[in-house]
Amino acid sequence: MRKIATILVLVFFVISCKTGDDKDSYTLPTSNGNTNRIMVVTKGADWDGKIGDAIRTVFGEHQVGLPQPETLLSVSQVDPVGFSSFMRHGKAVLILKRGVKEGITVQKNRYATPQIIVHATAKDEAGLLKILNKRGKEIIKLFKDEDIRFTQRLFKKDRIDETKFKTIKSIGLTLDIPKRYRLVEDTGEFIWFRQHLKSGIARGDGTNNILIYSIPLEDENKIADNITAVRDTIGKKYIPGSKEGMYMITEQAYTPFTFDAEIDGKKAYETRGKWEVKNDFMAGPFINYTIIDKKNNRLVIFEGFTYAPSVNKRDFLFELEAIAKSMKIN
């Protein structure tokens, strides 16, 4: 009987120590690290040389549409010798190493969960520099996409019940908005949610905001050119300032950037820029997704905007991006 018990304990220990990408990952420790931040594993000499310069150039590109310069990703470095024990639990890791087989490989949930490790391997310094310069945007996308999925999983656990809101039911969609967002207005054609940023880095009257509405689809070739005009019309109608004659508009001194995108398998446009209140001093960044819903002959529009004076705003906009990309249109 004692032998059987010993065998069972050994079997349980072996099973518990297994690490896999999915089904066994629950045995792993929880990863550490915030969104939009990666740890680079490379030698100190490389970090202080050409490789470090390339990393800072590629990952140090500024996110468009923000009032103050903020990089796409924040980067820290650790020497391979130090990449052990607790340091291996980082949520997002880029490992640069020398090897015969050049290229990029991805591991998920290797030492912790959730975790993504991107291995960039080349024969020498010149090869690593080539990977960083040629495939840097691809590496950034790997990390950003994983951060989006991680954030969406968190939001899904504590989301609002969208069936309670007239506009969302009328448009016919689902999306994962955290319960900390509160309803401001719901007309049946337009809905506005707001989260007050009363703690953390945005102490004061800062807010994160979500707007959702739809308009008829007319000339598909003119959608991108009309995004600013549409959002200014909505701002005048629904987003007032503190006094009469004040309302939200697109900042006139800054031209927004528009990119091709995809939401729920549908063609869309992503626009990033700055908003301001006409005849007032309030301003901040916005992100707009204009989605072409051909089935219903309309455009479904999700917009997020942030008001958080004197603090960085990249991560607030990232949260709004994650919410937008959770959208499913009926």
mmCIF file of C-alpha atoms in Angstrom:
data_model
loop_
_atom_site.group_PDB
_atom_site.id
_atom_site.type_symbol
_atom_site.label_atom_id
_atom_site.label_comp_id
_atom_site.label_asym_id
_atom_site.label_seq_id
_atom_site.Cartn_x
_atom_site.Cartn_y
_atom_site.Cartn_z
ATOM 1 C CA MET A 1 0.000 0.000 0.000
ATOM 2 C CA ARG A 2 2.882 2.336 0.843
ATOM 3 C CA LYS A 3 4.462 1.611 -2.579
ATOM 4 C CA ILE A 4 1.206 2.503 -4.367
ATOM 5 C CA ALA A 5 0.944 5.791 -2.494
ATOM 6 C CA THR A 6 4.545 6.630 -3.352
ATOM 7 C CA ILE A 7 3.947 5.904 -7.040
ATOM 8 C CA LEU A 8 0.825 8.098 -7.083
ATOM 9 C CA VAL A 9 2.746 10.978 -5.522
ATOM 10 C CA LEU A 10 5.522 10.633 -8.115
ATOM 11 C CA VAL A 11 3.023 10.523 -10.980
ATOM 12 C CA PHE A 12 1.271 13.642 -9.680
ATOM 13 C CA PHE A 13 4.624 15.429 -9.348
ATOM 14 C CA VAL A 14 5.630 14.592 -12.917
ATOM 15 C CA ILE A 15 2.279 15.739 -14.313
ATOM 16 C CA SER A 16 2.395 18.958 -12.289
ATOM 17 C CA CYS A 17 5.837 19.812 -13.627
ATOM 18 C CA LYS A 18 4.808 19.529 -17.272
ATOM 19 C CA THR A 19 4.803 22.752 -19.218
ATOM 20 C CA GLY A 20 3.015 23.171 -22.515
ATOM 21 C CA ASP A 21 1.662 25.938 -24.669
ATOM 22 C CA ASP A 22 -1.992 25.355 -23.803
ATOM 23 C CA LYS A 23 -3.585 22.519 -21.902
ATOM 24 C CA ASP A 24 -0.864 22.171 -19.247
ATOM 25 C CA SER A 25 -0.114 25.855 -18.876
ATOM 26 C CA TYR A 26 -2.307 26.155 -15.776
ATOM 27 C CA THR A 27 0.535 24.605 -13.763
ATOM 28 C CA LEU A 28 2.817 27.540 -14.567
ATOM 29 C CA PRO A 29 3.313 30.630 -12.397
ATOM 30 C CA THR A 30 1.567 33.836 -13.374
ATOM 31 C CA SER A 31 3.680 36.059 -15.605
ATOM 32 C CA ASN A 32 4.709 39.571 -14.600
ATOM 33 C CA GLY A 33 4.883 42.741 -16.646
ATOM 34 C CA ASN A 34 2.478 45.308 -18.062
ATOM 35 C CA THR A 35 1.079 45.694 -21.552
ATOM 36 C CA ASN A 36 3.172 47.441 -24.214
ATOM 37 C CA ARG A 37 6.378 46.525 -22.405
ATOM 38 C CA ILE A 38 8.965 43.928 -23.429
ATOM 39 C CA MET A 39 12.135 42.573 -21.906
ATOM 40 C CA VAL A 40 15.072 42.063 -24.303
ATOM 41 C CA VAL A 41 17.523 39.305 -23.437
ATOM 42 C CA THR A 42 20.909 40.199 -24.918
ATOM 43 C CA LYS A 43 24.468 40.761 -23.737
ATOM 44 C CA GLY A 44 25.327 44.107 -22.214
ATOM 45 C CA ALA A 45 27.959 44.745 -24.888
ATOM 46 C CA ASP A 46 25.333 44.245 -27.609
ATOM 47 C CA TRP A 47 22.856 46.467 -25.785
ATOM 48 C CA ASP A 48 25.417 49.256 -25.610
ATOM 49 C CA GLY A 49 26.405 48.783 -29.264
ATOM 50 C CA LYS A 50 24.798 48.618 -32.695
ATOM 51 C CA ILE A 51 22.216 46.006 -31.710
ATOM 52 C CA GLY A 52 20.967 48.124 -28.821
ATOM 53 C CA ASP A 53 20.807 51.157 -31.105
ATOM 54 C CA ALA A 54 18.731 49.181 -33.614
ATOM 55 C CA ILE A 55 16.340 48.010 -30.894
ATOM 56 C CA ARG A 56 15.856 51.534 -29.595
ATOM 57 C CA THR A 57 15.236 52.788 -33.133
ATOM 58 C CA VAL A 58 12.764 50.062 -34.125
ATOM 59 C CA PHE A 59 10.830 49.830 -30.850
ATOM 60 C CA GLY A 60 11.296 53.497 -30.065
ATOM 61 C CA GLU A 61 9.120 54.643 -32.957
ATOM 62 C CA HIS A 62 6.494 57.048 -31.647
ATOM 63 C CA GLN A 63 2.822 56.105 -31.530
ATOM 64 C CA VAL A 64 0.957 58.484 -33.821
ATOM 65 C CA GLY A 65 -1.903 60.625 -32.570
ATOM 66 C CA LEU A 66 -0.641 61.276 -29.044
ATOM 67 C CA PRO A 67 -0.092 64.775 -27.624
ATOM 68 C CA GLN A 68 3.305 63.888 -26.150
ATOM 69 C CA PRO A 69 5.902 61.583 -27.753
ATOM 70 C CA GLU A 70 5.407 57.986 -26.553
ATOM 71 C CA THR A 71 7.046 54.895 -28.003
ATOM 72 C CA LEU A 72 5.106 51.966 -29.476
ATOM 73 C CA LEU A 73 6.642 49.699 -26.832
ATOM 74 C CA SER A 74 8.668 50.280 -23.696
ATOM 75 C CA VAL A 75 11.855 48.198 -23.620
ATOM 76 C CA SER A 76 14.162 46.955 -20.864
ATOM 77 C CA GLN A 77 17.249 44.718 -21.087
ATOM 78 C CA VAL A 78 18.634 41.775 -19.156
ATOM 79 C CA ASP A 79 21.831 39.815 -19.773
ATOM 80 C CA PRO A 80 21.354 36.123 -20.716
ATOM 81 C CA VAL A 81 23.163 35.153 -17.495
ATOM 82 C CA GLY A 82 20.509 37.012 -15.510
ATOM 83 C CA PHE A 83 17.601 35.506 -17.430
ATOM 84 C CA SER A 84 16.720 32.863 -14.859
ATOM 85 C CA SER A 85 14.322 32.196 -12.021
ATOM 86 C CA PHE A 86 11.927 35.136 -11.515
ATOM 87 C CA MET A 87 13.230 36.997 -14.564
ATOM 88 C CA ARG A 88 11.925 34.209 -16.793
ATOM 89 C CA HIS A 89 8.368 35.010 -15.740
ATOM 90 C CA GLY A 90 8.175 38.134 -17.911
ATOM 91 C CA LYS A 91 4.983 38.378 -19.944
ATOM 92 C CA ALA A 92 6.702 39.545 -23.151
ATOM 93 C CA VAL A 93 10.308 38.595 -23.905
ATOM 94 C CA LEU A 94 12.560 39.077 -26.944
ATOM 95 C CA ILE A 95 15.648 36.852 -26.931
ATOM 96 C CA LEU A 96 18.492 37.745 -29.301
ATOM 97 C CA LYS A 97 21.000 34.972 -29.845
ATOM 98 C CA ARG A 98 23.633 33.627 -32.202
ATOM 99 C CA GLY A 99 22.904 30.408 -34.071
ATOM 100 C CA VAL A 100 23.265 28.606 -37.374
ATOM 101 C CA LYS A 101 19.583 28.736 -38.320
ATOM 102 C CA GLU A 102 18.584 32.369 -38.867
ATOM 103 C CA GLY A 103 15.027 33.610 -38.334
ATOM 104 C CA ILE A 104 12.251 34.230 -35.807
ATOM 105 C CA THR A 105 10.454 31.657 -33.690
ATOM 106 C CA VAL A 106 7.702 32.134 -31.107
ATOM 107 C CA GLN A 107 7.085 30.317 -27.823
ATOM 108 C CA LYS A 108 4.014 30.798 -25.669
ATOM 109 C CA ASN A 109 3.669 30.008 -21.975
ATOM 110 C CA ARG A 110 7.171 28.534 -21.688
ATOM 111 C CA TYR A 111 8.027 29.646 -18.146
ATOM 112 C CA ALA A 112 4.834 31.446 -17.052
ATOM 113 C CA THR A 113 1.346 32.228 -18.255
ATOM 114 C CA PRO A 114 0.307 34.233 -20.162
ATOM 115 C CA GLN A 115 3.667 34.636 -21.866
ATOM 116 C CA ILE A 116 5.089 35.184 -25.334
ATOM 117 C CA ILE A 117 8.793 34.738 -26.079
ATOM 118 C CA VAL A 118 10.131 35.765 -29.491
ATOM 119 C CA HIS A 119 13.505 34.272 -30.410
ATOM 120 C CA ALA A 120 15.531 36.184 -33.022
ATOM 121 C CA THR A 121 18.470 34.063 -34.144
ATOM 122 C CA ALA A 122 21.304 34.905 -36.542
ATOM 123 C CA LYS A 123 24.879 33.823 -37.190
ATOM 124 C CA ASP A 124 26.457 37.115 -36.163
ATOM 125 C CA GLU A 125 25.839 40.752 -35.291
ATOM 126 C CA ALA A 126 25.186 41.697 -38.919
ATOM 127 C CA GLY A 127 22.493 39.018 -39.146
ATOM 128 C CA LEU A 128 20.758 40.204 -35.977
ATOM 129 C CA LEU A 129 20.800 43.768 -37.239
ATOM 130 C CA LYS A 130 19.224 42.599 -40.494
ATOM 131 C CA ILE A 131 16.424 40.811 -38.620
ATOM 132 C CA LEU A 132 15.717 43.839 -36.441
ATOM 133 C CA ASN A 133 15.643 46.246 -39.386
ATOM 134 C CA LYS A 134 13.748 43.997 -41.816
ATOM 135 C CA ARG A 135 11.336 42.259 -39.449
ATOM 136 C CA GLY A 136 11.064 44.746 -36.595
ATOM 137 C CA LYS A 137 7.451 45.700 -37.402
ATOM 138 C CA GLU A 138 6.539 42.010 -37.549
ATOM 139 C CA ILE A 139 8.037 41.463 -34.096
ATOM 140 C CA ILE A 140 6.171 44.481 -32.724
ATOM 141 C CA LYS A 141 2.905 43.118 -34.131
ATOM 142 C CA LEU A 142 3.501 39.751 -32.448
ATOM 143 C CA PHE A 143 3.804 41.455 -29.068
ATOM 144 C CA LYS A 144 0.945 43.928 -29.638
ATOM 145 C CA ASP A 145 -1.474 41.237 -30.836
ATOM 146 C CA GLU A 146 -0.704 39.095 -27.802
ATOM 147 C CA ASP A 147 -1.268 42.094 -25.511
ATOM 148 C CA ILE A 148 -4.635 42.691 -27.199
ATOM 149 C CA ARG A 149 -5.694 39.087 -26.563
ATOM 150 C CA PHE A 150 -4.471 39.247 -22.961
ATOM 151 C CA THR A 151 -6.393 42.474 -22.304
ATOM 152 C CA GLN A 152 -9.552 41.143 -23.940
ATOM 153 C CA ARG A 153 -9.477 38.022 -21.757
ATOM 154 C CA LEU A 154 -9.411 40.246 -18.671
ATOM 155 C CA PHE A 155 -12.308 42.387 -19.923
ATOM 156 C CA LYS A 156 -14.411 39.364 -20.828
ATOM 157 C CA LYS A 157 -14.389 38.256 -17.189
ATOM 158 C CA ASP A 158 -16.078 41.453 -15.958
ATOM 159 C CA ARG A 159 -18.004 42.950 -18.858
ATOM 160 C CA ILE A 160 -21.195 44.950 -19.119
ATOM 161 C CA ASP A 161 -24.400 43.294 -20.296
ATOM 162 C CA GLU A 162 -24.829 45.032 -23.660
ATOM 163 C CA THR A 163 -28.407 43.748 -24.021
ATOM 164 C CA LYS A 164 -29.470 46.460 -21.546
ATOM 165 C CA PHE A 165 -28.600 49.304 -23.925
ATOM 166 C CA LYS A 166 -30.897 50.513 -26.689
ATOM 167 C CA THR A 167 -28.247 51.619 -29.154
ATOM 168 C CA ILE A 168 -26.172 48.448 -28.941
ATOM 169 C CA LYS A 169 -29.308 46.325 -29.408
ATOM 170 C CA SER A 170 -30.465 48.514 -32.281
ATOM 171 C CA ILE A 171 -27.125 48.330 -34.097
ATOM 172 C CA GLY A 172 -26.877 44.617 -33.336
ATOM 173 C CA LEU A 173 -23.433 43.984 -31.893
ATOM 174 C CA THR A 174 -21.531 42.545 -28.970
ATOM 175 C CA LEU A 175 -18.270 43.755 -27.439
ATOM 176 C CA ASP A 176 -16.389 43.425 -24.168
ATOM 177 C CA ILE A 177 -16.620 46.690 -22.238
ATOM 178 C CA PRO A 178 -15.485 46.458 -18.577
ATOM 179 C CA LYS A 179 -18.092 47.263 -15.949
ATOM 180 C CA ARG A 180 -16.053 50.207 -14.688
ATOM 181 C CA TYR A 181 -17.352 52.155 -17.704
ATOM 182 C CA ARG A 182 -20.578 53.997 -16.913
ATOM 183 C CA LEU A 183 -23.348 55.055 -19.274
ATOM 184 C CA VAL A 184 -23.483 58.750 -20.165
ATOM 185 C CA GLU A 185 -26.090 58.715 -22.951
ATOM 186 C CA ASP A 186 -28.053 56.112 -24.912
ATOM 187 C CA THR A 187 -30.432 57.519 -27.532
ATOM 188 C CA GLY A 188 -31.056 54.355 -29.501
ATOM 189 C CA GLU A 189 -28.833 55.694 -32.286
ATOM 190 C CA PHE A 190 -25.810 56.835 -30.283
ATOM 191 C CA ILE A 191 -24.256 55.570 -27.060
ATOM 192 C CA TRP A 192 -21.544 57.045 -24.831
ATOM 193 C CA PHE A 193 -19.710 55.276 -21.999
ATOM 194 C CA ARG A 194 -17.196 56.938 -19.667
ATOM 195 C CA GLN A 195 -14.663 55.683 -17.159
ATOM 196 C CA HIS A 196 -13.373 58.183 -14.611
ATOM 197 C CA LEU A 197 -9.627 57.899 -14.014
ATOM 198 C CA LYS A 198 -9.658 58.861 -10.356
ATOM 199 C CA SER A 199 -6.659 56.787 -9.328
ATOM 200 C CA GLY A 200 -3.293 55.641 -10.596
ATOM 201 C CA ILE A 201 -1.290 57.808 -12.980
ATOM 202 C CA ALA A 202 -4.308 59.907 -14.017
ATOM 203 C CA ARG A 203 -5.487 61.198 -10.656
ATOM 204 C CA GLY A 204 -7.941 64.027 -11.069
ATOM 205 C CA ASP A 205 -10.705 64.430 -13.616
ATOM 206 C CA GLY A 206 -9.280 62.212 -16.342
ATOM 207 C CA THR A 207 -11.640 60.018 -18.349
ATOM 208 C CA ASN A 208 -11.612 57.278 -20.946
ATOM 209 C CA ASN A 209 -14.623 57.403 -23.262
ATOM 210 C CA ILE A 210 -16.359 55.114 -25.753
ATOM 211 C CA LEU A 211 -18.778 56.236 -28.483
ATOM 212 C CA ILE A 212 -20.701 53.844 -30.737
ATOM 213 C CA TYR A 213 -23.079 54.717 -33.573
ATOM 214 C CA SER A 214 -23.836 53.868 -37.199
ATOM 215 C CA ILE A 215 -24.519 55.851 -40.376
ATOM 216 C CA PRO A 216 -25.696 54.792 -43.858
ATOM 217 C CA LEU A 217 -23.097 53.470 -46.292
ATOM 218 C CA GLU A 218 -23.047 55.742 -49.333
ATOM 219 C CA ASP A 219 -19.916 56.072 -51.477
ATOM 220 C CA GLU A 220 -17.405 53.457 -50.327
ATOM 221 C CA ASN A 221 -14.578 55.299 -52.078
ATOM 222 C CA LYS A 222 -15.063 58.378 -49.896
ATOM 223 C CA ILE A 223 -15.270 56.727 -46.464
ATOM 224 C CA ALA A 224 -11.692 57.451 -45.386
ATOM 225 C CA ASP A 225 -11.882 61.070 -46.562
ATOM 226 C CA ASN A 226 -15.096 61.692 -44.600
ATOM 227 C CA ILE A 227 -14.102 60.232 -41.211
ATOM 228 C CA THR A 228 -13.124 63.612 -39.739
ATOM 229 C CA ALA A 229 -16.297 65.316 -41.000
ATOM 230 C CA VAL A 230 -18.494 62.549 -39.554
ATOM 231 C CA ARG A 231 -16.853 62.638 -36.119
ATOM 232 C CA ASP A 232 -17.091 66.462 -36.035
ATOM 233 C CA THR A 233 -20.829 66.239 -36.783
ATOM 234 C CA ILE A 234 -21.282 63.730 -33.968
ATOM 235 C CA GLY A 235 -19.186 65.854 -31.606
ATOM 236 C CA LYS A 236 -21.316 68.923 -32.250
ATOM 237 C CA LYS A 237 -24.530 66.983 -31.705
ATOM 238 C CA TYR A 238 -23.629 64.826 -28.700
ATOM 239 C CA ILE A 239 -20.366 65.927 -26.983
ATOM 240 C CA PRO A 240 -20.886 69.404 -25.492
ATOM 241 C CA GLY A 241 -18.343 71.558 -23.693
ATOM 242 C CA SER A 242 -18.860 73.438 -20.455
ATOM 243 C CA LYS A 243 -20.576 76.419 -22.138
ATOM 244 C CA GLU A 244 -22.878 77.070 -25.051
ATOM 245 C CA GLY A 245 -21.051 76.981 -28.377
ATOM 246 C CA MET A 246 -18.432 74.554 -27.073
ATOM 247 C CA TYR A 247 -18.284 70.976 -28.388
ATOM 248 C CA MET A 248 -15.770 68.336 -29.396
ATOM 249 C CA ILE A 249 -14.082 68.623 -32.797
ATOM 250 C CA THR A 250 -11.012 67.171 -34.493
ATOM 251 C CA GLU A 251 -7.992 69.299 -33.608
ATOM 252 C CA GLN A 252 -7.537 71.633 -36.538
ATOM 253 C CA ALA A 253 -3.768 71.984 -36.196
ATOM 254 C CA TYR A 254 -3.103 68.235 -36.409
ATOM 255 C CA THR A 255 -3.961 65.980 -39.364
ATOM 256 C CA PRO A 256 -5.167 62.536 -38.216
ATOM 257 C CA PHE A 257 -3.540 59.345 -39.515
ATOM 258 C CA THR A 258 -5.792 56.734 -41.155
ATOM 259 C CA PHE A 259 -4.795 53.104 -41.748
ATOM 260 C CA ASP A 260 -6.473 50.034 -43.222
ATOM 261 C CA ALA A 261 -7.819 47.713 -40.532
ATOM 262 C CA GLU A 262 -10.136 44.773 -39.962
ATOM 263 C CA ILE A 263 -12.801 44.300 -37.292
ATOM 264 C CA ASP A 264 -14.846 41.091 -37.045
ATOM 265 C CA GLY A 265 -13.579 40.021 -40.452
ATOM 266 C CA LYS A 266 -14.874 43.209 -42.052
ATOM 267 C CA LYS A 267 -12.902 45.912 -43.812
ATOM 268 C CA ALA A 268 -12.401 48.939 -41.597
ATOM 269 C CA TYR A 269 -10.358 52.094 -41.188
ATOM 270 C CA GLU A 270 -8.377 52.940 -38.076
ATOM 271 C CA THR A 271 -7.898 56.663 -37.493
ATOM 272 C CA ARG A 272 -5.696 58.150 -34.781
ATOM 273 C CA GLY A 273 -5.563 61.842 -34.030
ATOM 274 C CA LYS A 274 -6.277 64.557 -31.504
ATOM 275 C CA TRP A 275 -9.573 66.066 -30.409
ATOM 276 C CA GLU A 276 -10.227 69.436 -28.840
ATOM 277 C CA VAL A 277 -13.227 71.350 -27.532
ATOM 278 C CA LYS A 278 -14.164 74.257 -29.774
ATOM 279 C CA ASN A 279 -13.558 77.592 -28.005
ATOM 280 C CA ASP A 280 -12.052 75.841 -24.974
ATOM 281 C CA PHE A 281 -8.713 74.403 -23.838
ATOM 282 C CA MET A 282 -9.690 70.744 -23.352
ATOM 283 C CA ALA A 283 -7.953 68.295 -25.705
ATOM 284 C CA GLY A 284 -6.583 64.769 -26.002
ATOM 285 C CA PRO A 285 -6.067 61.790 -28.323
ATOM 286 C CA PHE A 286 -8.704 59.631 -30.021
ATOM 287 C CA ILE A 287 -8.859 56.326 -31.885
ATOM 288 C CA ASN A 288 -11.658 55.726 -34.390
ATOM 289 C CA TYR A 289 -12.687 52.499 -36.117
ATOM 290 C CA THR A 290 -15.044 52.942 -39.055
ATOM 291 C CA ILE A 291 -16.270 49.487 -40.090
ATOM 292 C CA ILE A 292 -17.896 48.732 -43.443
ATOM 293 C CA ASP A 293 -20.968 46.575 -42.810
ATOM 294 C CA LYS A 294 -22.052 45.779 -46.375
ATOM 295 C CA LYS A 295 -24.624 43.250 -45.224
ATOM 296 C CA ASN A 296 -26.638 46.026 -43.571
ATOM 297 C CA ASN A 297 -25.519 48.800 -45.967
ATOM 298 C CA ARG A 298 -24.036 50.955 -43.215
ATOM 299 C CA LEU A 299 -20.900 52.037 -41.385
ATOM 300 C CA VAL A 300 -20.566 51.002 -37.750
ATOM 301 C CA ILE A 301 -18.341 53.436 -35.875
ATOM 302 C CA PHE A 302 -16.486 52.886 -32.618
ATOM 303 C CA GLU A 303 -14.554 55.787 -31.184
ATOM 304 C CA GLY A 304 -12.522 56.008 -28.024
ATOM 305 C CA PHE A 305 -11.074 59.221 -26.661
ATOM 306 C CA THR A 306 -9.042 60.097 -23.595
ATOM 307 C CA TYR A 307 -8.840 63.157 -21.390
ATOM 308 C CA ALA A 308 -5.907 62.802 -18.993
ATOM 309 C CA PRO A 309 -3.902 66.033 -18.654
ATOM 310 C CA SER A 310 -0.189 65.860 -17.850
ATOM 311 C CA VAL A 311 0.165 62.054 -18.023
ATOM 312 C CA ASN A 312 1.093 59.604 -20.747
ATOM 313 C CA LYS A 313 -1.885 58.304 -22.679
ATOM 314 C CA ARG A 314 -0.600 55.408 -24.800
ATOM 315 C CA ASP A 315 -1.905 52.705 -22.492
ATOM 316 C CA PHE A 316 -5.341 54.344 -22.167
ATOM 317 C CA LEU A 317 -5.696 54.333 -25.960
ATOM 318 C CA PHE A 318 -4.492 50.737 -26.058
ATOM 319 C CA GLU A 319 -7.329 49.705 -23.728
ATOM 320 C CA LEU A 320 -9.832 51.367 -26.061
ATOM 321 C CA GLU A 321 -8.242 49.576 -29.026
ATOM 322 C CA ALA A 322 -8.637 46.211 -27.286
ATOM 323 C CA ILE A 323 -12.318 46.916 -26.600
ATOM 324 C CA ALA A 324 -12.944 47.953 -30.210
ATOM 325 C CA LYS A 325 -11.284 44.815 -31.583
ATOM 326 C CA SER A 326 -13.558 42.603 -29.455
ATOM 327 C CA MET A 327 -16.575 43.829 -31.453
ATOM 328 C CA LYS A 328 -18.828 41.345 -33.261
ATOM 329 C CA ILE A 329 -21.481 42.706 -35.644
ATOM 330 C CA ASN A 330 -24.644 40.745 -36.331
#
